[in-house]
Amino acid sequence: MRGPASDVRRLSESRLAWLFLVALVIFAAGVGLRDPWPADEPRFVLNALEMIETGNWLIPHRGGEAYPDKPPIFMWASAVSILATGSVRLGFLLPSILAALGTLWLVVDITRRLHGRRIAMLAGLALIATVQFALQAKLAQIDMLVTFWITLGAYGMMRHALLGPARHWWLIGCAAMGFGVITKGVGFLPLLMVPVWTALARRGDAQPLPAWELLAGFGVVLAAIAVWVVPMAMYTTASGDPALLAYRDNILLRQTAERYADSWGHLQPWYYFVVEVAPWAWLPLWLAIPWAVPNWWRRLRRGDARTILPLSGVILILIFFSLSPGKRGVYLLPTVPLLVLALAPMLPGLLDKRGPNWLATGFLVFLGGLLGTAAVMGWTGFEPLMELSEKHDATPWPWLAFLAAAMIGLLARLKPRRGAMALALWLGILWPTVGLFAWPDMNDSRSPRDLMRHVVEITGEDAWLAVHDFGEEFLLQTRQPTVHFSYHAQDGQEALRAFDWLQQAPTKRWLLIAQEHDGLIDCMDRSEAHDLGFQNSQHWWLFPGTAAAGCEGDPDAAPVFVAPTSLRRSPYL
């Protein structure tokens, strides 16, 4: 006989099923409606297509050149997704969507075990509503997958530390950290919480972590890393190829310790994440911080390990990335699931408090009012907005007005006393709107698909094309045999090599170059140039090889790489 407890359990499971359905709609809305866009997306899709085309799955390549910036797990996932769907447009976003759903399941499950089903439901909604999490779930960048590995590592740790003993989960978490390392290097981040775990265990607030378990965990991390690193190192070392040896040294040394300690790009001050990233990335979670801090302090004093452990992860990851001179906003993404876990037991009380709801209402009015004002000004021909619209070949006024109307409708229905829920629901409307309307509207300006079609119409599909200072999106969309002169070559060296390359077969070779490099091509005959207009934030020119007759080239200035995907038009594009 089915009793009341069974009915409650079935109701709870039904609500959780609806939670994941809502998440799928939010994350997947717009799949198939756009091409891969910069930054990063075309690069990883190009890596994946070259793996499929060449059969080399061990070392990622970009336009025929080894790509040493990231390990290959995300590229593998992209390649498998493209093969499974038969389409780049359908497949390239799947790894991020599935990783986001996996992360959501981990957060909901551990919250259910620690705090019960009702709070687990609220934690899941909070995670879906968090701006950076939903945004990255809809982008084909590497960070959502590494966040899944990091969250699984923390999940395994918490299953053992807070709900254990559960050594198998600790080891599963360690394996996840290792796979996270060969996804983006920082998969080990949950290990930063081990000292906090040890301190809690000494107070009797958590399951102890004996030295042998810690060492076994480290061994599992290293074994997972070795799955790719060992065969890669053996292959590159045995090859004797200077390019492959340079790849090995770059991926193992320069892209890890050197990049962290002495970063050469994305340089930001130490307070960057707290001041410039968290206020938008943690929205709407950060609206609760003023009320959460006193609660965290009380839980810290009484040794509530269920809150202290995930909160320590947020703080330690924030400190870890802040200490490096190189910073990107997306580095903060792994803190979002942990922040939700730290806030989870407070969510029912916070939703009933007047302060957080009124603060959320004010923020929602600000966002909706801003978008509504932009829609009205755009429709009435406000010149700066019209210039922006023309530059990006987009007309966003209808969907901006829709979002403003959604704000008004939600607040009219829920009132300011439920402002936090109204803000969360509005964000839930925002992302499908972006995917279904904004993405298709912006695709022509973010993807050079049409430009590369136009190039083929001018040159003929059998003509060879060189792309100077290339972006991966151009190699991805090329429709003819295409070369480049190394991603790492200096612009001047690329130009010298391009002139020599063009002069070898001037009637069959062409050069695509952005107007910003105008000074490098003073020697070329401008009367032969084709003006291709504005694309991907740059103005483009197309020159036949005959236009370089008066230029002095250098065959040794830079290497020439042939893009394998350009030799046979990919059936997946």
PDB file of N, CA and C in Angstrom, residues 391-481:
ATOM      1  N   LYS A 391      26.207  48.357 -37.238  1.00  0.00           N
ATOM      2  CA  LYS A 391      27.537  47.751 -37.145  1.00  0.00           C
ATOM      3  C   LYS A 391      27.431  46.248 -36.955  1.00  0.00           C
ATOM      4  N   HIS A 392      26.486  45.802 -36.138  1.00  0.00           N
ATOM      5  CA  HIS A 392      26.339  44.379 -35.847  1.00  0.00           C
ATOM      6  C   HIS A 392      25.212  43.730 -36.648  1.00  0.00           C
ATOM      7  N   ASP A 393      24.639  44.477 -37.595  1.00  0.00           N
ATOM      8  CA  ASP A 393      23.607  43.941 -38.481  1.00  0.00           C
ATOM      9  C   ASP A 393      22.510  43.240 -37.683  1.00  0.00           C
ATOM     10  N   ALA A 394      22.030  43.907 -36.632  1.00  0.00           N
ATOM     11  CA  ALA A 394      21.026  43.315 -35.747  1.00  0.00           C
ATOM     12  C   ALA A 394      19.955  44.359 -35.430  1.00  0.00           C
ATOM     13  N   THR A 395      18.726  43.875 -35.202  1.00  0.00           N
ATOM     14  CA  THR A 395      17.615  44.740 -34.806  1.00  0.00           C
ATOM     15  C   THR A 395      17.014  44.187 -33.523  1.00  0.00           C
ATOM     16  N   PRO A 396      17.572  44.565 -32.363  1.00  0.00           N
ATOM     17  CA  PRO A 396      17.172  43.931 -31.109  1.00  0.00           C
ATOM     18  C   PRO A 396      15.946  44.533 -30.443  1.00  0.00           C
ATOM     19  N   TRP A 397      15.359  45.584 -31.035  1.00  0.00           N
ATOM     20  CA  TRP A 397      14.317  46.331 -30.311  1.00  0.00           C
ATOM     21  C   TRP A 397      13.113  45.471 -29.931  1.00  0.00           C
ATOM     22  N   PRO A 398      12.639  44.547 -30.778  1.00  0.00           N
ATOM     23  CA  PRO A 398      11.460  43.755 -30.364  1.00  0.00           C
ATOM     24  C   PRO A 398      11.715  42.884 -29.142  1.00  0.00           C
ATOM     25  N   TRP A 399      12.856  42.172 -29.119  1.00  0.00           N
ATOM     26  CA  TRP A 399      13.056  41.299 -27.966  1.00  0.00           C
ATOM     27  C   TRP A 399      13.486  42.062 -26.720  1.00  0.00           C
ATOM     28  N   LEU A 400      14.077  43.241 -26.895  1.00  0.00           N
ATOM     29  CA  LEU A 400      14.356  44.087 -25.722  1.00  0.00           C
ATOM     30  C   LEU A 400      13.036  44.573 -25.109  1.00  0.00           C
ATOM     31  N   ALA A 401      12.109  44.949 -25.966  1.00  0.00           N
ATOM     32  CA  ALA A 401      10.803  45.389 -25.476  1.00  0.00           C
ATOM     33  C   ALA A 401      10.066  44.229 -24.797  1.00  0.00           C
ATOM     34  N   PHE A 402      10.188  43.033 -25.345  1.00  0.00           N
ATOM     35  CA  PHE A 402       9.545  41.865 -24.735  1.00  0.00           C
ATOM     36  C   PHE A 402      10.078  41.624 -23.327  1.00  0.00           C
ATOM     37  N   LEU A 403      11.392  41.745 -23.147  1.00  0.00           N
ATOM     38  CA  LEU A 403      11.986  41.527 -21.819  1.00  0.00           C
ATOM     39  C   LEU A 403      11.533  42.612 -20.838  1.00  0.00           C
ATOM     40  N   ALA A 404      11.418  43.839 -21.332  1.00  0.00           N
ATOM     41  CA  ALA A 404      10.913  44.911 -20.458  1.00  0.00           C
ATOM     42  C   ALA A 404       9.466  44.638 -20.058  1.00  0.00           C
ATOM     43  N   ALA A 405       8.649  44.170 -21.002  1.00  0.00           N
ATOM     44  CA  ALA A 405       7.255  43.846 -20.691  1.00  0.00           C
ATOM     45  C   ALA A 405       7.174  42.672 -19.724  1.00  0.00           C
ATOM     46  N   ALA A 406       8.081  41.701 -19.868  1.00  0.00           N
ATOM     47  CA  ALA A 406       8.108  40.558 -18.949  1.00  0.00           C
ATOM     48  C   ALA A 406       8.412  41.020 -17.528  1.00  0.00           C
ATOM     49  N   MET A 407       9.292  41.998 -17.394  1.00  0.00           N
ATOM     50  CA  MET A 407       9.597  42.556 -16.069  1.00  0.00           C
ATOM     51  C   MET A 407       8.346  43.160 -15.439  1.00  0.00           C
ATOM     52  N   ILE A 408       7.625  43.947 -16.231  1.00  0.00           N
ATOM     53  CA  ILE A 408       6.411  44.594 -15.707  1.00  0.00           C
ATOM     54  C   ILE A 408       5.378  43.543 -15.306  1.00  0.00           C
ATOM     55  N   GLY A 409       5.197  42.531 -16.151  1.00  0.00           N
ATOM     56  CA  GLY A 409       4.209  41.498 -15.858  1.00  0.00           C
ATOM     57  C   GLY A 409       4.552  40.693 -14.620  1.00  0.00           C
ATOM     58  N   LEU A 410       5.809  40.346 -14.440  1.00  0.00           N
ATOM     59  CA  LEU A 410       6.213  39.556 -13.275  1.00  0.00           C
ATOM     60  C   LEU A 410       6.029  40.343 -11.981  1.00  0.00           C
ATOM     61  N   LEU A 411       6.416  41.604 -11.991  1.00  0.00           N
ATOM     62  CA  LEU A 411       6.278  42.405 -10.773  1.00  0.00           C
ATOM     63  C   LEU A 411       4.819  42.699 -10.463  1.00  0.00           C
ATOM     64  N   ALA A 412       4.004  42.847 -11.508  1.00  0.00           N
ATOM     65  CA  ALA A 412       2.576  43.058 -11.276  1.00  0.00           C
ATOM     66  C   ALA A 412       1.933  41.818 -10.653  1.00  0.00           C
ATOM     67  N   ARG A 413       2.429  40.662 -11.044  1.00  0.00           N
ATOM     68  CA  ARG A 413       1.848  39.411 -10.536  1.00  0.00           C
ATOM     69  C   ARG A 413       2.397  39.042  -9.165  1.00  0.00           C
ATOM     70  N   LEU A 414       3.696  39.182  -8.962  1.00  0.00           N
ATOM     71  CA  LEU A 414       4.324  38.701  -7.735  1.00  0.00           C
ATOM     72  C   LEU A 414       4.503  39.780  -6.667  1.00  0.00           C
ATOM     73  N   LYS A 415       4.483  41.057  -7.082  1.00  0.00           N
ATOM     74  CA  LYS A 415       4.661  42.177  -6.155  1.00  0.00           C
ATOM     75  C   LYS A 415       6.098  42.198  -5.605  1.00  0.00           C
ATOM     76  N   PRO A 416       6.517  43.348  -5.094  1.00  0.00           N
ATOM     77  CA  PRO A 416       7.875  43.448  -4.548  1.00  0.00           C
ATOM     78  C   PRO A 416       8.165  42.479  -3.415  1.00  0.00           C
ATOM     79  N   ARG A 417       7.152  42.021  -2.702  1.00  0.00           N
ATOM     80  CA  ARG A 417       7.427  41.099  -1.593  1.00  0.00           C
ATOM     81  C   ARG A 417       7.937  39.748  -2.092  1.00  0.00           C
ATOM     82  N   ARG A 418       7.797  39.485  -3.385  1.00  0.00           N
ATOM     83  CA  ARG A 418       8.360  38.288  -3.997  1.00  0.00           C
ATOM     84  C   ARG A 418       9.334  38.685  -5.104  1.00  0.00           C
ATOM     85  N   GLY A 419      10.073  39.745  -4.832  1.00  0.00           N
ATOM     86  CA  GLY A 419      10.998  40.286  -5.838  1.00  0.00           C
ATOM     87  C   GLY A 419      12.104  39.320  -6.227  1.00  0.00           C
ATOM     88  N   ALA A 420      12.605  38.539  -5.261  1.00  0.00           N
ATOM     89  CA  ALA A 420      13.675  37.584  -5.573  1.00  0.00           C
ATOM     90  C   ALA A 420      13.188  36.533  -6.562  1.00  0.00           C
ATOM     91  N   MET A 421      11.971  36.036  -6.348  1.00  0.00           N
ATOM     92  CA  MET A 421      11.409  35.058  -7.275  1.00  0.00           C
ATOM     93  C   MET A 421      11.155  35.693  -8.632  1.00  0.00           C
ATOM     94  N   ALA A 422      10.681  36.952  -8.647  1.00  0.00           N
ATOM     95  CA  ALA A 422      10.441  37.642  -9.916  1.00  0.00           C
ATOM     96  C   ALA A 422      11.736  37.800 -10.704  1.00  0.00           C
ATOM     97  N   LEU A 423      12.819  38.147 -10.023  1.00  0.00           N
ATOM     98  CA  LEU A 423      14.105  38.302 -10.695  1.00  0.00           C
ATOM     99  C   LEU A 423      14.587  36.971 -11.260  1.00  0.00           C
ATOM    100  N   ALA A 424      14.457  35.899 -10.472  1.00  0.00           N
ATOM    101  CA  ALA A 424      14.874  34.577 -10.944  1.00  0.00           C
ATOM    102  C   ALA A 424      14.058  34.150 -12.163  1.00  0.00           C
ATOM    103  N   LEU A 425      12.750  34.378 -12.132  1.00  0.00           N
ATOM    104  CA  LEU A 425      11.894  34.014 -13.262  1.00  0.00           C
ATOM    105  C   LEU A 425      12.220  34.863 -14.488  1.00  0.00           C
ATOM    106  N   TRP A 426      12.506  36.131 -14.271  1.00  0.00           N
ATOM    107  CA  TRP A 426      12.854  37.002 -15.395  1.00  0.00           C
ATOM    108  C   TRP A 426      14.141  36.530 -16.059  1.00  0.00           C
ATOM    109  N   LEU A 427      15.134  36.128 -15.249  1.00  0.00           N
ATOM    110  CA  LEU A 427      16.368  35.587 -15.823  1.00  0.00           C
ATOM    111  C   LEU A 427      16.086  34.290 -16.576  1.00  0.00           C
ATOM    112  N   GLY A 428      15.115  33.507 -16.080  1.00  0.00           N
ATOM    113  CA  GLY A 428      14.716  32.304 -16.786  1.00  0.00           C
ATOM    114  C   GLY A 428      14.061  32.587 -18.122  1.00  0.00           C
ATOM    115  N   ILE A 429      13.445  33.753 -18.267  1.00  0.00           N
ATOM    116  CA  ILE A 429      12.871  34.186 -19.547  1.00  0.00           C
ATOM    117  C   ILE A 429      13.967  34.778 -20.442  1.00  0.00           C
ATOM    118  N   LEU A 430      14.920  35.455 -19.826  1.00  0.00           N
ATOM    119  CA  LEU A 430      15.981  36.126 -20.584  1.00  0.00           C
ATOM    120  C   LEU A 430      16.742  35.156 -21.485  1.00  0.00           C
ATOM    121  N   TRP A 431      17.198  34.009 -20.932  1.00  0.00           N
ATOM    122  CA  TRP A 431      18.113  33.146 -21.696  1.00  0.00           C
ATOM    123  C   TRP A 431      17.445  32.480 -22.891  1.00  0.00           C
ATOM    124  N   PRO A 432      16.226  31.944 -22.782  1.00  0.00           N
ATOM    125  CA  PRO A 432      15.583  31.447 -24.007  1.00  0.00           C
ATOM    126  C   PRO A 432      15.331  32.548 -25.036  1.00  0.00           C
ATOM    127  N   THR A 433      15.028  33.751 -24.563  1.00  0.00           N
ATOM    128  CA  THR A 433      14.835  34.873 -25.491  1.00  0.00           C
ATOM    129  C   THR A 433      16.112  35.158 -26.255  1.00  0.00           C
ATOM    130  N   VAL A 434      17.229  35.155 -25.537  1.00  0.00           N
ATOM    131  CA  VAL A 434      18.521  35.368 -26.182  1.00  0.00           C
ATOM    132  C   VAL A 434      18.792  34.270 -27.215  1.00  0.00           C
ATOM    133  N   GLY A 435      18.558  33.011 -26.816  1.00  0.00           N
ATOM    134  CA  GLY A 435      18.845  31.906 -27.722  1.00  0.00           C
ATOM    135  C   GLY A 435      17.954  31.858 -28.949  1.00  0.00           C
ATOM    136  N   LEU A 436      16.688  32.173 -28.779  1.00  0.00           N
ATOM    137  CA  LEU A 436      15.727  32.026 -29.876  1.00  0.00           C
ATOM    138  C   LEU A 436      15.628  33.262 -30.770  1.00  0.00           C
ATOM    139  N   PHE A 437      15.975  34.439 -30.236  1.00  0.00           N
ATOM    140  CA  PHE A 437      15.792  35.667 -31.010  1.00  0.00           C
ATOM    141  C   PHE A 437      17.100  36.445 -31.195  1.00  0.00           C
ATOM    142  N   ALA A 438      17.857  36.663 -30.119  1.00  0.00           N
ATOM    143  CA  ALA A 438      19.081  37.459 -30.242  1.00  0.00           C
ATOM    144  C   ALA A 438      20.144  36.720 -31.044  1.00  0.00           C
ATOM    145  N   TRP A 439      20.317  35.431 -30.786  1.00  0.00           N
ATOM    146  CA  TRP A 439      21.340  34.685 -31.515  1.00  0.00           C
ATOM    147  C   TRP A 439      21.136  34.715 -33.029  1.00  0.00           C
ATOM    148  N   PRO A 440      19.967  34.333 -33.536  1.00  0.00           N
ATOM    149  CA  PRO A 440      19.795  34.393 -34.998  1.00  0.00           C
ATOM    150  C   PRO A 440      19.959  35.805 -35.554  1.00  0.00           C
ATOM    151  N   ASP A 441      19.526  36.795 -34.771  1.00  0.00           N
ATOM    152  CA  ASP A 441      19.623  38.185 -35.217  1.00  0.00           C
ATOM    153  C   ASP A 441      21.074  38.631 -35.359  1.00  0.00           C
ATOM    154  N   MET A 442      21.939  38.124 -34.494  1.00  0.00           N
ATOM    155  CA  MET A 442      23.341  38.558 -34.466  1.00  0.00           C
ATOM    156  C   MET A 442      24.270  37.651 -35.264  1.00  0.00           C
ATOM    157  N   ASN A 443      23.779  36.513 -35.749  1.00  0.00           N
ATOM    158  CA  ASN A 443      24.687  35.517 -36.313  1.00  0.00           C
ATOM    159  C   ASN A 443      25.470  36.020 -37.516  1.00  0.00           C
ATOM    160  N   ASP A 444      24.832  36.792 -38.376  1.00  0.00           N
ATOM    161  CA  ASP A 444      25.533  37.251 -39.575  1.00  0.00           C
ATOM    162  C   ASP A 444      26.724  38.143 -39.241  1.00  0.00           C
ATOM    163  N   SER A 445      26.641  38.881 -38.140  1.00  0.00           N
ATOM    164  CA  SER A 445      27.751  39.763 -37.774  1.00  0.00           C
ATOM    165  C   SER A 445      28.823  39.038 -36.967  1.00  0.00           C
ATOM    166  N   ARG A 446      28.480  37.912 -36.325  1.00  0.00           N
ATOM    167  CA  ARG A 446      29.439  37.187 -35.499  1.00  0.00           C
ATOM    168  C   ARG A 446      30.082  36.007 -36.224  1.00  0.00           C
ATOM    169  N   SER A 447      29.469  35.558 -37.306  1.00  0.00           N
ATOM    170  CA  SER A 447      29.996  34.429 -38.069  1.00  0.00           C
ATOM    171  C   SER A 447      30.323  34.876 -39.489  1.00  0.00           C
ATOM    172  N   PRO A 448      31.530  34.573 -40.003  1.00  0.00           N
ATOM    173  CA  PRO A 448      31.891  34.971 -41.367  1.00  0.00           C
ATOM    174  C   PRO A 448      31.424  33.980 -42.428  1.00  0.00           C
ATOM    175  N   ARG A 449      30.391  33.230 -42.151  1.00  0.00           N
ATOM    176  CA  ARG A 449      29.884  32.237 -43.114  1.00  0.00           C
ATOM    177  C   ARG A 449      29.590  32.891 -44.468  1.00  0.00           C
ATOM    178  N   ASP A 450      28.826  33.985 -44.467  1.00  0.00           N
ATOM    179  CA  ASP A 450      28.462  34.629 -45.726  1.00  0.00           C
ATOM    180  C   ASP A 450      29.667  35.280 -46.383  1.00  0.00           C
ATOM    181  N   LEU A 451      30.564  35.858 -45.590  1.00  0.00           N
ATOM    182  CA  LEU A 451      31.754  36.479 -46.165  1.00  0.00           C
ATOM    183  C   LEU A 451      32.605  35.445 -46.889  1.00  0.00           C
ATOM    184  N   MET A 452      32.789  34.271 -46.291  1.00  0.00           N
ATOM    185  CA  MET A 452      33.624  33.256 -46.931  1.00  0.00           C
ATOM    186  C   MET A 452      32.932  32.675 -48.168  1.00  0.00           C
ATOM    187  N   ARG A 453      31.607  32.659 -48.191  1.00  0.00           N
ATOM    188  CA  ARG A 453      30.895  32.286 -49.414  1.00  0.00           C
ATOM    189  C   ARG A 453      31.160  33.305 -50.521  1.00  0.00           C
ATOM    190  N   HIS A 454      31.163  34.582 -50.137  1.00  0.00           N
ATOM    191  CA  HIS A 454      31.417  35.644 -51.106  1.00  0.00           C
ATOM    192  C   HIS A 454      32.836  35.548 -51.654  1.00  0.00           C
ATOM    193  N   VAL A 455      33.795  35.194 -50.797  1.00  0.00           N
ATOM    194  CA  VAL A 455      35.182  35.020 -51.235  1.00  0.00           C
ATOM    195  C   VAL A 455      35.263  33.955 -52.324  1.00  0.00           C
ATOM    196  N   VAL A 456      34.569  32.833 -52.117  1.00  0.00           N
ATOM    197  CA  VAL A 456      34.579  31.761 -53.107  1.00  0.00           C
ATOM    198  C   VAL A 456      33.948  32.227 -54.424  1.00  0.00           C
ATOM    199  N   GLU A 457      32.902  33.023 -54.338  1.00  0.00           N
ATOM    200  CA  GLU A 457      32.277  33.541 -55.555  1.00  0.00           C
ATOM    201  C   GLU A 457      33.255  34.386 -56.364  1.00  0.00           C
ATOM    202  N   ILE A 458      34.160  35.095 -55.672  1.00  0.00           N
ATOM    203  CA  ILE A 458      35.127  35.955 -56.357  1.00  0.00           C
ATOM    204  C   ILE A 458      36.297  35.137 -56.894  1.00  0.00           C
ATOM    205  N   THR A 459      36.825  34.226 -56.076  1.00  0.00           N
ATOM    206  CA  THR A 459      38.068  33.522 -56.425  1.00  0.00           C
ATOM    207  C   THR A 459      37.837  32.241 -57.212  1.00  0.00           C
ATOM    208  N   GLY A 460      36.687  31.612 -57.034  1.00  0.00           N
ATOM    209  CA  GLY A 460      36.497  30.260 -57.538  1.00  0.00           C
ATOM    210  C   GLY A 460      36.878  29.264 -56.465  1.00  0.00           C
ATOM    211  N   GLU A 461      36.185  28.132 -56.420  1.00  0.00           N
ATOM    212  CA  GLU A 461      36.364  27.201 -55.303  1.00  0.00           C
ATOM    213  C   GLU A 461      37.685  26.449 -55.347  1.00  0.00           C
ATOM    214  N   ASP A 462      38.384  26.458 -56.473  1.00  0.00           N
ATOM    215  CA  ASP A 462      39.670  25.757 -56.567  1.00  0.00           C
ATOM    216  C   ASP A 462      40.854  26.665 -56.271  1.00  0.00           C
ATOM    217  N   ALA A 463      40.623  27.963 -56.153  1.00  0.00           N
ATOM    218  CA  ALA A 463      41.715  28.894 -55.860  1.00  0.00           C
ATOM    219  C   ALA A 463      42.147  28.752 -54.406  1.00  0.00           C
ATOM    220  N   TRP A 464      43.452  28.941 -54.162  1.00  0.00           N
ATOM    221  CA  TRP A 464      43.979  28.862 -52.797  1.00  0.00           C
ATOM    222  C   TRP A 464      43.890  30.229 -52.132  1.00  0.00           C
ATOM    223  N   LEU A 465      43.569  30.199 -50.842  1.00  0.00           N
ATOM    224  CA  LEU A 465      43.384  31.429 -50.073  1.00  0.00           C
ATOM    225  C   LEU A 465      44.327  31.437 -48.878  1.00  0.00           C
ATOM    226  N   ALA A 466      44.986  32.567 -48.641  1.00  0.00           N
ATOM    227  CA  ALA A 466      45.771  32.768 -47.420  1.00  0.00           C
ATOM    228  C   ALA A 466      45.036  33.760 -46.533  1.00  0.00           C
ATOM    229  N   VAL A 467      44.949  33.446 -45.247  1.00  0.00           N
ATOM    230  CA  VAL A 467      44.309  34.342 -44.281  1.00  0.00           C
ATOM    231  C   VAL A 467      45.389  34.900 -43.364  1.00  0.00           C
ATOM    232  N   HIS A 468      45.592  36.195 -43.439  1.00  0.00           N
ATOM    233  CA  HIS A 468      46.613  36.853 -42.615  1.00  0.00           C
ATOM    234  C   HIS A 468      46.053  37.148 -41.222  1.00  0.00           C
ATOM    235  N   ASP A 469      46.867  36.888 -40.178  1.00  0.00           N
ATOM    236  CA  ASP A 469      46.468  37.144 -38.791  1.00  0.00           C
ATOM    237  C   ASP A 469      45.085  36.546 -38.540  1.00  0.00           C
ATOM    238  N   PHE A 470      44.977  35.256 -38.802  1.00  0.00           N
ATOM    239  CA  PHE A 470      43.670  34.624 -38.909  1.00  0.00           C
ATOM    240  C   PHE A 470      42.960  34.503 -37.573  1.00  0.00           C
ATOM    241  N   GLY A 471      41.639  34.543 -37.641  1.00  0.00           N
ATOM    242  CA  GLY A 471      40.780  34.107 -36.553  1.00  0.00           C
ATOM    243  C   GLY A 471      40.230  32.744 -36.933  1.00  0.00           C
ATOM    244  N   GLU A 472      40.074  31.889 -35.937  1.00  0.00           N
ATOM    245  CA  GLU A 472      39.640  30.527 -36.241  1.00  0.00           C
ATOM    246  C   GLU A 472      38.289  30.489 -36.943  1.00  0.00           C
ATOM    247  N   GLU A 473      37.444  31.494 -36.702  1.00  0.00           N
ATOM    248  CA  GLU A 473      36.131  31.493 -37.337  1.00  0.00           C
ATOM    249  C   GLU A 473      36.226  31.565 -38.857  1.00  0.00           C
ATOM    250  N   PHE A 474      37.318  32.173 -39.380  1.00  0.00           N
ATOM    251  CA  PHE A 474      37.491  32.266 -40.829  1.00  0.00           C
ATOM    252  C   PHE A 474      37.969  30.935 -41.409  1.00  0.00           C
ATOM    253  N   LEU A 475      38.884  30.270 -40.711  1.00  0.00           N
ATOM    254  CA  LEU A 475      39.301  28.945 -41.165  1.00  0.00           C
ATOM    255  C   LEU A 475      38.148  27.960 -41.078  1.00  0.00           C
ATOM    256  N   LEU A 476      37.322  28.095 -40.053  1.00  0.00           N
ATOM    257  CA  LEU A 476      36.197  27.181 -39.877  1.00  0.00           C
ATOM    258  C   LEU A 476      35.203  27.295 -41.030  1.00  0.00           C
ATOM    259  N   GLN A 477      34.969  28.512 -41.516  1.00  0.00           N
ATOM    260  CA  GLN A 477      33.945  28.739 -42.531  1.00  0.00           C
ATOM    261  C   GLN A 477      34.501  28.792 -43.956  1.00  0.00           C
ATOM    262  N   THR A 478      35.793  28.567 -44.112  1.00  0.00           N
ATOM    263  CA  THR A 478      36.365  28.638 -45.450  1.00  0.00           C
ATOM    264  C   THR A 478      35.788  27.548 -46.343  1.00  0.00           C
ATOM    265  N   ARG A 479      35.687  27.860 -47.638  1.00  0.00           N
ATOM    266  CA  ARG A 479      35.102  26.926 -48.600  1.00  0.00           C
ATOM    267  C   ARG A 479      36.052  26.617 -49.743  1.00  0.00           C
ATOM    268  N   GLN A 480      37.347  26.751 -49.502  1.00  0.00           N
ATOM    269  CA  GLN A 480      38.349  26.496 -50.521  1.00  0.00           C
ATOM    270  C   GLN A 480      39.667  26.158 -49.817  1.00  0.00           C
ATOM    271  N   PRO A 481      40.638  25.613 -50.532  1.00  0.00           N
ATOM    272  CA  PRO A 481      41.929  25.309 -49.890  1.00  0.00           C
ATOM    273  C   PRO A 481      42.528  26.571 -49.265  1.00  0.00           C
TER     274      PRO A 481
END
